[in-house]
């Protein structure tokens, strides 16, 4: 079938993107779902920093590619062998495909499925190859097996999680990345305990989801840290007990003062080495740093080794919030319904295809939390 999609052909276009238009809105060809795949009508695609990092070449991927990895939609057609979901079902996408059979998958860690990671790196689906072509017949890569900046998509059955149909799809989209990553880092990776003190470094869609996760998880002190006073204000409304602006040269001392020596858990949810350094330095003796931010591929973080040992700190990576999506997405949606994870507060606006390049300018300048593409008209 023919459909509209946002295609990235070249990295590192000059800014503003609204003028250079790195994402071209094209008519493309979507091939039918093969065995174990579904055709989905896209309902929402979140504008996440991980897409920006591909566009601005911080973390390049195979091109040409149909971008978008945080999304939700409605099943239109099931390919052969797909019997447990049906047309009309609403689904949220998981951006890390998994095979369901390897050792990591069977340990309950699908986010580190090596077959999934290799397939994702190729820009293919788990069944092999791409279902996307441009109108000259050239293959287009799938982004993380999702490619939700499009009107429709063909996805592996393993890349979708069925959810109740009552949630608006542009809100459901956030559960596919920001919520899994942020709330998951706090609840699953760190497993914070009631009464712990927590620092959240970086207050975009991922960081504010982490903040909401810390509230749900019963953290006593929650120190929210960002470069933007506006984001610090929103963090206070969402449950931060304290806020600190990282542009202040004394920001580490401020956090230590607030928490009598540092936090039990510090989360880097920004994706810069400076933010990671802040997270490391505000962690108290015996505490842990959990990092889910993705800084540029070539960037290295260094730390004092003897300090790590003598203070018995730990540093842990967190991918997709260490989530088992089929377990955690419905669980987080239940918390949302109870009003305990007010994810809708993170959506600034919905946009159409024509605004997508400008939306990345806005994200780059830290002027937004979550914008959501609604491919079939404004929500
Ligand atoms: N681990 C995963 O599975 C995963 C999944 C999704 C996104 N990510 C990554 O998470 C990060 C956050 O994503 P997002 O969409 O929320 O991004 P975003 O751009 O919306 O938010 C980042 C925030 O960090 C703040 N920031 C930047 N430098 C800072 C510093 N030194 N100190 C404090 N705050 C600082 C910015 O002001 C901004 O508010 C990105 O690196 C993204 O690639 C990781
Ligand atoms: Zn696997
Ligand atoms: Zn994302």
CSV table of C-alpha atoms and ligand atoms in Angstrom, one decimal:
chain,number,residue,atom,x,y,z
A,1,UNK,CA,0.0,0.0,0.0
A,2,UNK,CA,1.0,3.6,-0.5
A,3,UNK,CA,1.3,5.9,2.6
A,4,UNK,CA,2.9,9.0,3.9
A,5,UNK,CA,6.1,8.7,6.0
A,6,UNK,CA,8.9,10.8,7.5
A,7,UNK,CA,12.1,9.6,5.9
A,8,UNK,CA,15.6,10.5,7.0
A,9,UNK,CA,18.2,10.3,4.2
A,10,UNK,CA,21.1,12.3,5.5
A,11,UNK,CA,22.5,13.0,9.0
A,12,UNK,CA,23.5,16.3,10.4
A,13,UNK,CA,21.5,18.8,8.4
A,14,UNK,CA,22.1,22.4,9.4
A,15,UNK,CA,19.8,23.9,11.9
A,16,UNK,CA,17.1,25.1,12.0
A,17,UNK,CA,15.7,21.8,10.8
A,18,UNK,CA,12.5,23.7,9.9
A,19,UNK,CA,14.5,25.1,7.0
A,20,UNK,CA,16.9,22.2,6.1
A,21,UNK,CA,14.1,19.6,6.5
A,22,UNK,CA,16.2,16.5,7.4
A,23,UNK,CA,12.9,14.5,7.6
A,24,UNK,CA,11.3,14.5,4.2
A,25,UNK,CA,7.6,13.7,4.1
A,26,UNK,CA,7.3,11.2,1.3
A,27,UNK,CA,4.8,8.8,-0.3
A,28,UNK,CA,6.3,5.4,0.3
A,29,UNK,CA,5.4,1.7,-0.3
A,30,UNK,CA,4.5,-0.5,2.6
A,31,UNK,CA,4.6,-4.2,1.8
A,32,UNK,CA,2.0,-6.6,3.4
A,33,UNK,CA,2.7,-8.2,6.8
A,34,UNK,CA,4.5,-11.5,6.6
A,35,UNK,CA,4.3,-14.5,8.9
A,36,UNK,CA,4.2,-13.3,12.5
A,37,UNK,CA,3.7,-9.6,11.6
A,38,UNK,CA,0.9,-7.1,11.8
A,39,UNK,CA,-0.2,-4.1,9.9
A,40,UNK,CA,-1.0,-1.1,12.2
A,41,UNK,CA,-2.6,2.2,11.6
A,42,UNK,CA,-0.5,4.7,13.5
A,43,UNK,CA,-2.2,6.8,16.2
A,44,UNK,CA,0.7,8.7,17.8
A,45,UNK,CA,4.4,9.0,17.5
A,46,UNK,CA,6.3,10.7,20.3
A,47,UNK,CA,9.2,13.2,19.5
A,48,UNK,CA,11.9,11.7,21.6
A,49,UNK,CA,15.5,12.7,22.0
A,50,UNK,CA,16.7,9.3,20.7
A,51,UNK,CA,15.2,10.3,17.2
A,52,UNK,CA,17.0,13.6,17.5
A,53,UNK,CA,20.3,11.9,18.2
A,54,UNK,CA,20.0,10.0,14.9
A,55,UNK,CA,19.0,13.1,13.0
A,56,UNK,CA,21.8,15.3,14.4
A,57,UNK,CA,24.3,12.4,14.0
A,58,UNK,CA,25.1,12.0,17.7
A,59,UNK,CA,24.1,8.4,17.3
A,60,UNK,CA,23.8,7.6,13.6
A,61,UNK,CA,21.9,4.6,12.2
A,62,UNK,CA,21.3,3.0,8.8
A,63,UNK,CA,19.7,5.3,6.3
A,64,UNK,CA,17.4,5.9,4.5
A,65,UNK,CA,15.1,5.2,7.4
A,66,UNK,CA,11.5,5.9,8.4
A,67,UNK,CA,12.0,7.4,11.8
A,68,UNK,CA,10.0,7.2,15.1
A,69,UNK,CA,10.3,4.6,17.9
A,70,UNK,CA,7.8,5.8,20.6
A,71,UNK,CA,4.3,5.0,19.4
A,72,UNK,CA,0.9,3.4,19.5
A,73,UNK,CA,-1.7,2.5,17.0
A,74,UNK,CA,-4.6,0.2,16.0
A,75,UNK,CA,-4.2,-3.2,14.3
A,76,UNK,CA,-5.6,-3.3,10.8
A,77,UNK,CA,-4.6,-6.7,9.6
A,78,UNK,CA,-2.8,-9.7,11.0
A,79,UNK,CA,-0.3,-11.6,9.0
A,80,UNK,CA,-0.2,-15.5,8.8
A,81,UNK,CA,0.3,-17.1,12.2
A,82,UNK,CA,-0.8,-14.2,14.3
A,83,UNK,CA,-3.8,-15.4,16.2
A,84,UNK,CA,-3.8,-13.8,19.7
A,85,UNK,CA,-4.5,-10.2,18.5
A,86,UNK,CA,-7.0,-8.9,16.0
A,87,UNK,CA,-7.9,-6.0,13.8
A,88,UNK,CA,-9.3,-3.1,16.0
A,89,UNK,CA,-7.0,-3.9,18.9
A,90,UNK,CA,-5.0,-1.0,20.2
A,91,UNK,CA,-1.3,-1.6,20.7
A,92,UNK,CA,1.7,0.2,22.1
A,93,UNK,CA,5.1,-0.5,20.5
A,94,UNK,CA,8.3,-1.6,22.2
A,95,UNK,CA,11.4,-0.1,20.6
A,96,UNK,CA,13.7,-3.0,21.4
A,97,UNK,CA,12.7,-6.1,19.5
A,98,UNK,CA,13.2,-9.5,21.2
A,99,UNK,CA,13.2,-13.1,20.0
A,100,UNK,CA,11.5,-14.6,23.1
A,101,UNK,CA,13.7,-17.7,23.0
A,102,UNK,CA,17.3,-16.7,23.9
A,103,UNK,CA,18.8,-16.9,27.4
A,104,UNK,CA,18.3,-13.1,28.0
A,105,UNK,CA,14.7,-13.2,26.9
A,106,UNK,CA,14.0,-16.2,29.1
A,107,UNK,CA,15.6,-14.5,32.0
A,108,UNK,CA,13.0,-11.8,31.7
A,109,UNK,CA,15.4,-9.3,30.1
A,110,UNK,CA,14.1,-8.9,26.6
A,111,UNK,CA,15.6,-5.4,26.4
A,112,UNK,CA,19.0,-7.0,26.1
A,113,UNK,CA,18.1,-9.7,23.5
A,114,UNK,CA,21.2,-9.9,21.3
A,115,UNK,CA,19.3,-11.1,18.2
A,116,UNK,CA,16.9,-8.2,18.6
A,117,UNK,CA,19.8,-5.7,18.9
A,118,UNK,CA,21.4,-7.1,15.8
A,119,UNK,CA,18.2,-6.9,13.8
A,120,UNK,CA,17.5,-3.4,15.0
A,121,UNK,CA,21.0,-2.3,13.9
A,122,UNK,CA,20.3,-3.6,10.4
A,123,UNK,CA,17.1,-1.7,10.2
A,124,UNK,CA,15.2,-4.9,9.6
A,125,UNK,CA,12.2,-6.7,11.2
A,126,UNK,CA,12.7,-9.9,13.2
A,127,UNK,CA,11.4,-12.0,10.3
A,128,UNK,CA,14.2,-10.6,8.1
A,129,UNK,CA,14.4,-7.7,5.7
A,130,UNK,CA,12.4,-4.5,5.4
A,131,UNK,CA,8.8,-4.0,4.4
A,132,UNK,CA,9.4,-0.4,3.4
A,133,UNK,CA,10.4,0.9,-0.1
A,134,UNK,CA,10.6,4.3,-1.6
A,135,UNK,CA,8.8,4.9,-4.9
A,136,UNK,CA,12.0,4.0,-6.9
A,137,UNK,CA,11.9,0.6,-5.2
A,138,UNK,CA,14.8,1.2,-2.9
A,139,UNK,CA,14.7,-0.4,0.5
A,140,UNK,CA,14.0,1.9,3.5
A,141,UNK,CA,15.2,0.8,7.0
A,142,UNK,CA,12.8,0.4,9.9
A,143,UNK,CA,13.7,2.4,13.0
A,144,UNK,CA,13.9,0.0,16.0
A,145,UNK,CA,11.4,-2.2,14.3
A,146,UNK,CA,8.7,0.5,14.8
A,147,UNK,CA,9.0,3.5,12.3
A,148,UNK,CA,5.9,5.2,13.7
A,149,UNK,CA,6.4,8.6,11.9
A,150,UNK,CA,4.2,7.2,9.2
A,151,UNK,CA,0.5,6.6,8.5
A,152,UNK,CA,0.9,2.9,8.8
A,153,UNK,CA,3.5,0.3,9.8
A,154,UNK,CA,4.3,-3.4,9.6
A,155,UNK,CA,5.6,-4.6,12.9
A,156,UNK,CA,6.7,-7.9,14.3
A,157,UNK,CA,4.1,-9.4,16.7
A,158,UNK,CA,6.8,-9.3,19.4
A,159,UNK,CA,7.1,-5.5,19.0
A,160,UNK,CA,3.5,-4.8,20.0
A,161,UNK,CA,1.7,-4.9,23.4
A,162,UNK,CA,-2.1,-5.0,23.4
A,163,UNK,CA,-3.7,-2.4,25.6
A,164,UNK,CA,-7.3,-1.4,26.4
A,165,UNK,CA,-8.9,0.6,23.7
A,166,UNK,CA,-10.1,3.5,25.9
A,167,UNK,CA,-6.8,5.3,26.2
A,168,UNK,CA,-6.2,8.0,23.5
A,169,UNK,CA,-3.5,6.7,21.2
A,170,UNK,CA,-1.4,9.9,21.4
A,171,UNK,CA,-1.1,9.5,25.1
A,172,UNK,CA,-0.7,5.7,24.9
A,173,UNK,CA,2.4,6.4,22.7
A,174,UNK,CA,4.4,7.7,25.6
A,175,UNK,CA,4.2,4.4,27.4
A,176,UNK,CA,6.3,2.9,24.5
A,177,UNK,CA,9.4,4.8,25.4
A,178,UNK,CA,9.4,7.8,27.8
A,179,UNK,CA,7.4,5.9,30.5
A,180,UNK,CA,9.0,2.5,30.1
A,181,UNK,CA,12.5,4.1,30.1
A,182,UNK,CA,12.0,6.7,32.9
A,183,UNK,CA,9.6,5.0,35.3
A,184,UNK,CA,11.2,1.7,34.5
A,185,UNK,CA,14.7,2.9,35.4
A,186,UNK,CA,13.5,3.9,38.8
A,187,UNK,CA,11.1,1.0,39.5
A,188,UNK,CA,12.7,-1.9,37.7
A,189,UNK,CA,16.4,-1.1,37.3
A,190,UNK,CA,17.0,0.7,40.6
A,191,UNK,CA,14.1,-0.9,42.5
A,192,UNK,CA,14.1,2.1,44.9
A,193,UNK,CA,12.8,1.5,48.4
A,194,UNK,CA,10.2,3.6,50.3
A,195,UNK,CA,12.0,6.4,51.9
A,196,UNK,CA,15.0,6.5,49.6
A,197,UNK,CA,16.3,9.8,48.4
A,198,UNK,CA,16.5,10.2,44.7
A,199,UNK,CA,18.0,12.7,42.2
A,200,UNK,CA,16.6,13.0,38.7
A,201,UNK,CA,19.0,14.6,36.3
A,202,UNK,CA,17.3,15.8,33.1
A,203,UNK,CA,13.6,16.6,32.9
A,204,UNK,CA,12.5,15.8,29.4
A,205,UNK,CA,9.8,13.1,28.7
A,206,UNK,CA,12.1,10.4,30.0
A,207,UNK,CA,13.3,12.3,33.1
A,208,UNK,CA,9.8,13.5,34.2
A,209,UNK,CA,8.5,9.9,33.7
A,210,UNK,CA,11.4,8.9,36.1
A,211,UNK,CA,10.2,11.5,38.5
A,212,UNK,CA,6.7,10.2,38.4
A,213,UNK,CA,8.1,6.7,39.0
A,214,UNK,CA,10.0,8.0,42.0
A,215,UNK,CA,6.8,9.4,43.5
A,216,UNK,CA,4.9,6.1,42.9
A,217,UNK,CA,7.9,4.2,44.3
A,218,UNK,CA,7.7,6.1,47.6
A,219,UNK,CA,10.9,8.1,47.5
A,220,UNK,CA,11.1,10.5,50.4
A,221,UNK,CA,13.3,13.3,48.9
A,222,UNK,CA,13.1,13.8,45.1
A,223,UNK,CA,15.6,16.3,43.8
A,224,UNK,CA,14.9,17.3,40.2
A,225,UNK,CA,17.8,18.8,38.3
A,226,UNK,CA,17.8,20.5,34.9
A,227,UNK,CA,19.1,23.5,33.0
A,228,UNK,CA,15.7,25.0,32.5
A,229,UNK,CA,13.8,26.8,35.3
A,230,UNK,CA,10.5,26.1,33.4
A,231,UNK,CA,11.2,22.3,33.6
A,232,UNK,CA,12.1,22.7,37.3
A,233,UNK,CA,8.7,24.4,37.8
A,234,UNK,CA,6.8,21.5,36.1
A,235,UNK,CA,8.9,19.0,38.2
A,236,UNK,CA,7.6,20.7,41.4
A,237,UNK,CA,4.1,20.3,40.2
A,238,UNK,CA,4.6,16.7,39.5
A,239,UNK,CA,6.0,15.8,42.9
A,240,UNK,CA,9.7,16.9,43.2
A,241,UNK,CA,10.4,17.9,46.8
A,242,UNK,CA,13.4,20.0,45.7
A,243,UNK,CA,14.7,21.5,42.5
A,244,UNK,CA,18.2,22.5,41.5
A,245,UNK,CA,19.4,24.3,38.4
A,246,UNK,CA,22.5,22.5,36.9
A,247,UNK,CA,23.8,25.8,35.4
A,248,UNK,CA,24.6,26.9,39.0
A,249,UNK,CA,28.3,26.0,39.6
A,250,UNK,CA,27.4,24.9,43.2
A,251,UNK,CA,24.6,22.5,42.1
A,252,UNK,CA,26.3,19.4,43.4
A,253,UNK,CA,26.8,21.0,46.9
A,254,UNK,CA,23.2,22.1,46.9
A,255,UNK,CA,22.0,18.5,46.3
A,256,UNK,CA,24.3,17.2,49.0
A,257,UNK,CA,23.0,19.9,51.5
A,258,UNK,CA,19.4,19.0,50.7
A,259,UNK,CA,20.0,15.3,51.2
A,260,UNK,CA,22.5,15.4,54.1
A,261,UNK,CA,25.4,14.1,52.0
A,262,UNK,CA,23.9,12.9,48.8
A,263,UNK,CA,21.2,10.7,47.4
A,264,UNK,CA,20.6,6.9,47.6
A,265,UNK,CA,19.9,6.8,43.8
A,266,UNK,CA,20.8,9.3,41.1
A,267,UNK,CA,19.4,8.9,37.7
A,268,UNK,CA,21.0,10.4,34.5
A,269,UNK,CA,18.0,10.8,32.2
A,270,UNK,CA,19.5,13.6,30.2
A,271,UNK,CA,22.0,12.0,27.9
A,272,UNK,CA,25.0,14.2,28.3
A,273,UNK,CA,28.4,13.5,30.0
A,274,UNK,CA,27.9,16.6,32.2
A,275,UNK,CA,24.6,15.2,33.4
A,276,UNK,CA,26.2,11.9,34.1
A,277,UNK,CA,28.9,13.6,36.1
A,278,UNK,CA,26.2,15.4,38.2
A,279,UNK,CA,24.5,12.1,38.8
A,280,UNK,CA,27.7,10.5,39.9
A,281,UNK,CA,28.7,13.4,42.2
A,282,UNK,CA,25.4,13.7,44.0
A,283,UNK,CA,25.3,10.0,44.9
A,284,UNK,CA,26.1,9.3,48.6
A,285,UNK,CA,28.3,6.6,50.1
A,286,UNK,CA,26.8,3.2,49.2
A,287,UNK,CA,24.5,4.8,46.6
A,288,UNK,CA,23.9,3.9,43.0
A,289,UNK,CA,23.9,5.8,39.7
A,290,UNK,CA,21.5,4.5,37.1
A,291,UNK,CA,22.0,6.0,33.6
A,292,UNK,CA,19.4,5.7,30.9
A,293,UNK,CA,20.5,8.8,29.0
A,294,UNK,CA,22.2,8.1,25.7
A,295,UNK,CA,25.0,10.6,25.0
A,296,UNK,CA,26.7,10.8,21.6
A,297,UNK,CA,28.2,7.4,20.6
A,298,UNK,CA,31.8,8.6,20.8
A,299,UNK,CA,31.5,10.3,24.2
A,300,UNK,CA,33.2,8.7,27.3
A,301,UNK,CA,32.5,9.1,30.9
A,302,UNK,CA,35.4,8.9,33.4
A,303,UNK,CA,35.3,8.6,37.2
A,304,UNK,CA,37.7,8.2,40.0
A,305,UNK,CA,38.1,4.5,40.5
A,306,UNK,CA,39.2,4.6,44.2
A,307,UNK,CA,36.2,6.8,45.0
A,308,UNK,CA,33.9,4.2,43.4
A,309,UNK,CA,35.5,1.5,45.6
A,310,UNK,CA,35.9,3.4,48.9
A,311,UNK,CA,32.4,4.8,48.8
A,312,UNK,CA,31.0,1.5,47.4
A,313,UNK,CA,29.1,3.2,44.7
A,314,UNK,CA,27.6,1.4,41.7
A,315,UNK,CA,26.9,2.6,38.2
A,316,UNK,CA,24.3,0.8,36.2
A,317,UNK,CA,23.0,1.1,32.6
A,318,UNK,CA,19.3,0.9,32.0
A,319,UNK,CA,17.8,0.1,28.6
A,320,UNK,CA,14.1,0.4,28.0
A,321,UNK,CA,13.8,0.8,31.8
A,322,UNK,CA,14.7,-2.9,32.2
A,323,UNK,CA,11.1,-3.5,31.3
A,324,UNK,CA,9.3,-6.6,30.2
A,325,UNK,CA,6.9,-4.6,28.1
A,326,UNK,CA,4.0,-7.1,28.1
A,327,UNK,CA,4.1,-7.0,31.9
A,328,UNK,CA,5.0,-3.3,32.5
A,329,UNK,CA,3.1,-1.3,29.8
A,330,UNK,CA,-0.4,-2.5,31.1
A,331,UNK,CA,0.9,-2.0,34.7
A,332,UNK,CA,2.0,1.6,34.0
A,333,UNK,CA,-1.3,2.3,32.2
A,334,UNK,CA,-3.2,1.1,35.3
A,335,UNK,CA,-1.3,3.5,37.5
A,336,UNK,CA,-2.0,6.2,35.0
A,337,UNK,CA,-5.8,5.5,35.2
A,338,UNK,CA,-5.6,5.6,39.0
A,339,UNK,CA,-4.1,9.1,38.6
A,340,UNK,CA,-0.8,8.0,40.1
A,341,UNK,CA,1.3,8.3,36.9
A,342,UNK,CA,-0.1,11.4,35.2
A,343,UNK,CA,1.7,10.9,32.0
A,344,UNK,CA,-0.7,13.2,30.1
A,345,UNK,CA,0.9,16.2,31.9
A,346,UNK,CA,4.0,15.5,29.8
A,347,UNK,CA,2.4,16.1,26.4
A,348,UNK,CA,2.8,19.8,25.3
A,349,UNK,CA,1.1,19.5,22.0
A,350,UNK,CA,0.2,17.2,19.1
A,351,UNK,CA,1.5,17.9,15.6
A,352,UNK,CA,1.0,16.9,12.0
A,353,UNK,CA,3.7,15.8,9.5
A,354,UNK,CA,4.2,19.4,8.3
A,355,UNK,CA,5.5,20.4,11.8
A,356,UNK,CA,7.8,17.5,12.4
A,357,UNK,CA,11.1,19.2,11.5
A,358,UNK,CA,10.3,22.3,13.6
A,359,UNK,CA,9.4,19.9,16.4
A,360,UNK,CA,12.9,18.7,16.5
A,361,UNK,CA,14.2,22.3,16.6
A,362,UNK,CA,12.0,22.7,19.7
A,363,UNK,CA,13.3,19.6,21.3
A,364,UNK,CA,17.0,20.5,20.6
A,365,UNK,CA,16.5,23.9,22.3
A,366,UNK,CA,15.0,22.2,25.4
A,367,UNK,CA,11.7,24.1,24.9
A,368,UNK,CA,9.4,21.1,25.1
A,369,UNK,CA,8.7,18.0,27.1
A,370,UNK,CA,6.8,15.7,24.7
A,371,UNK,CA,5.3,16.6,21.4
A,372,UNK,CA,3.4,13.8,19.6
A,373,UNK,CA,2.9,13.3,15.9
A,374,UNK,CA,-0.7,12.4,15.1
A,375,UNK,CA,-0.4,11.0,11.5
A,376,UNK,CA,-4.1,11.0,10.7
A,377,UNK,CA,-5.1,14.4,11.9
A,378,UNK,CA,-4.9,16.4,15.2
A,379,UNK,CA,-6.0,14.6,18.4
B,1,LIG,N1,17.9,4.0,27.8
B,1,LIG,C1,16.9,4.0,27.0
B,1,LIG,O1,16.3,3.0,26.8
B,1,LIG,C2,16.4,5.3,26.4
B,1,LIG,C3,15.1,5.4,25.8
B,1,LIG,C4,14.7,6.7,25.4
B,1,LIG,C5,15.5,7.8,25.5
B,1,LIG,N2,16.7,7.6,26.0
B,1,LIG,C6,17.6,8.8,26.1
B,1,LIG,O2,17.2,9.5,27.3
B,1,LIG,C7,17.6,10.9,27.2
B,1,LIG,C8,16.5,11.8,27.5
B,1,LIG,O3,15.5,11.7,26.5
B,1,LIG,P1,14.3,12.8,26.4
B,1,LIG,O4,13.5,12.5,25.2
B,1,LIG,O5,13.6,12.9,27.7
B,1,LIG,O6,15.2,14.1,26.1
B,1,LIG,P2,14.9,15.7,26.2
B,1,LIG,O7,15.8,16.3,25.3
B,1,LIG,O8,13.4,15.9,26.1
B,1,LIG,O9,15.3,16.0,27.8
B,1,LIG,C9,16.6,16.1,28.2
B,1,LIG,C10,16.6,17.1,29.4
B,1,LIG,O10,18.0,17.0,29.9
B,1,LIG,C11,18.3,18.3,30.3
B,1,LIG,N3,19.8,18.4,30.4
B,1,LIG,C12,20.7,18.5,29.5
B,1,LIG,N4,21.9,18.6,30.0
B,1,LIG,C13,21.7,18.6,31.4
B,1,LIG,C14,22.6,18.7,32.4
B,1,LIG,N5,24.0,18.8,32.3
B,1,LIG,N6,22.1,18.6,33.7
B,1,LIG,C15,20.8,18.6,33.9
B,1,LIG,N7,19.9,18.5,32.9
B,1,LIG,C16,20.4,18.5,31.6
B,1,LIG,C17,17.7,19.2,29.2
B,1,LIG,O11,17.5,20.5,29.6
B,1,LIG,C18,16.4,18.5,28.9
B,1,LIG,O12,15.3,19.0,29.7
B,1,LIG,C19,18.2,11.0,25.8
B,1,LIG,O13,19.6,10.9,25.8
B,1,LIG,C20,17.6,9.8,25.0
B,1,LIG,O14,18.3,9.4,23.9
B,1,LIG,C21,17.2,6.4,26.5
B,2,LIG,ZN1,16.0,-13.0,22.7
B,3,LIG,ZN1,12.6,7.3,23.0
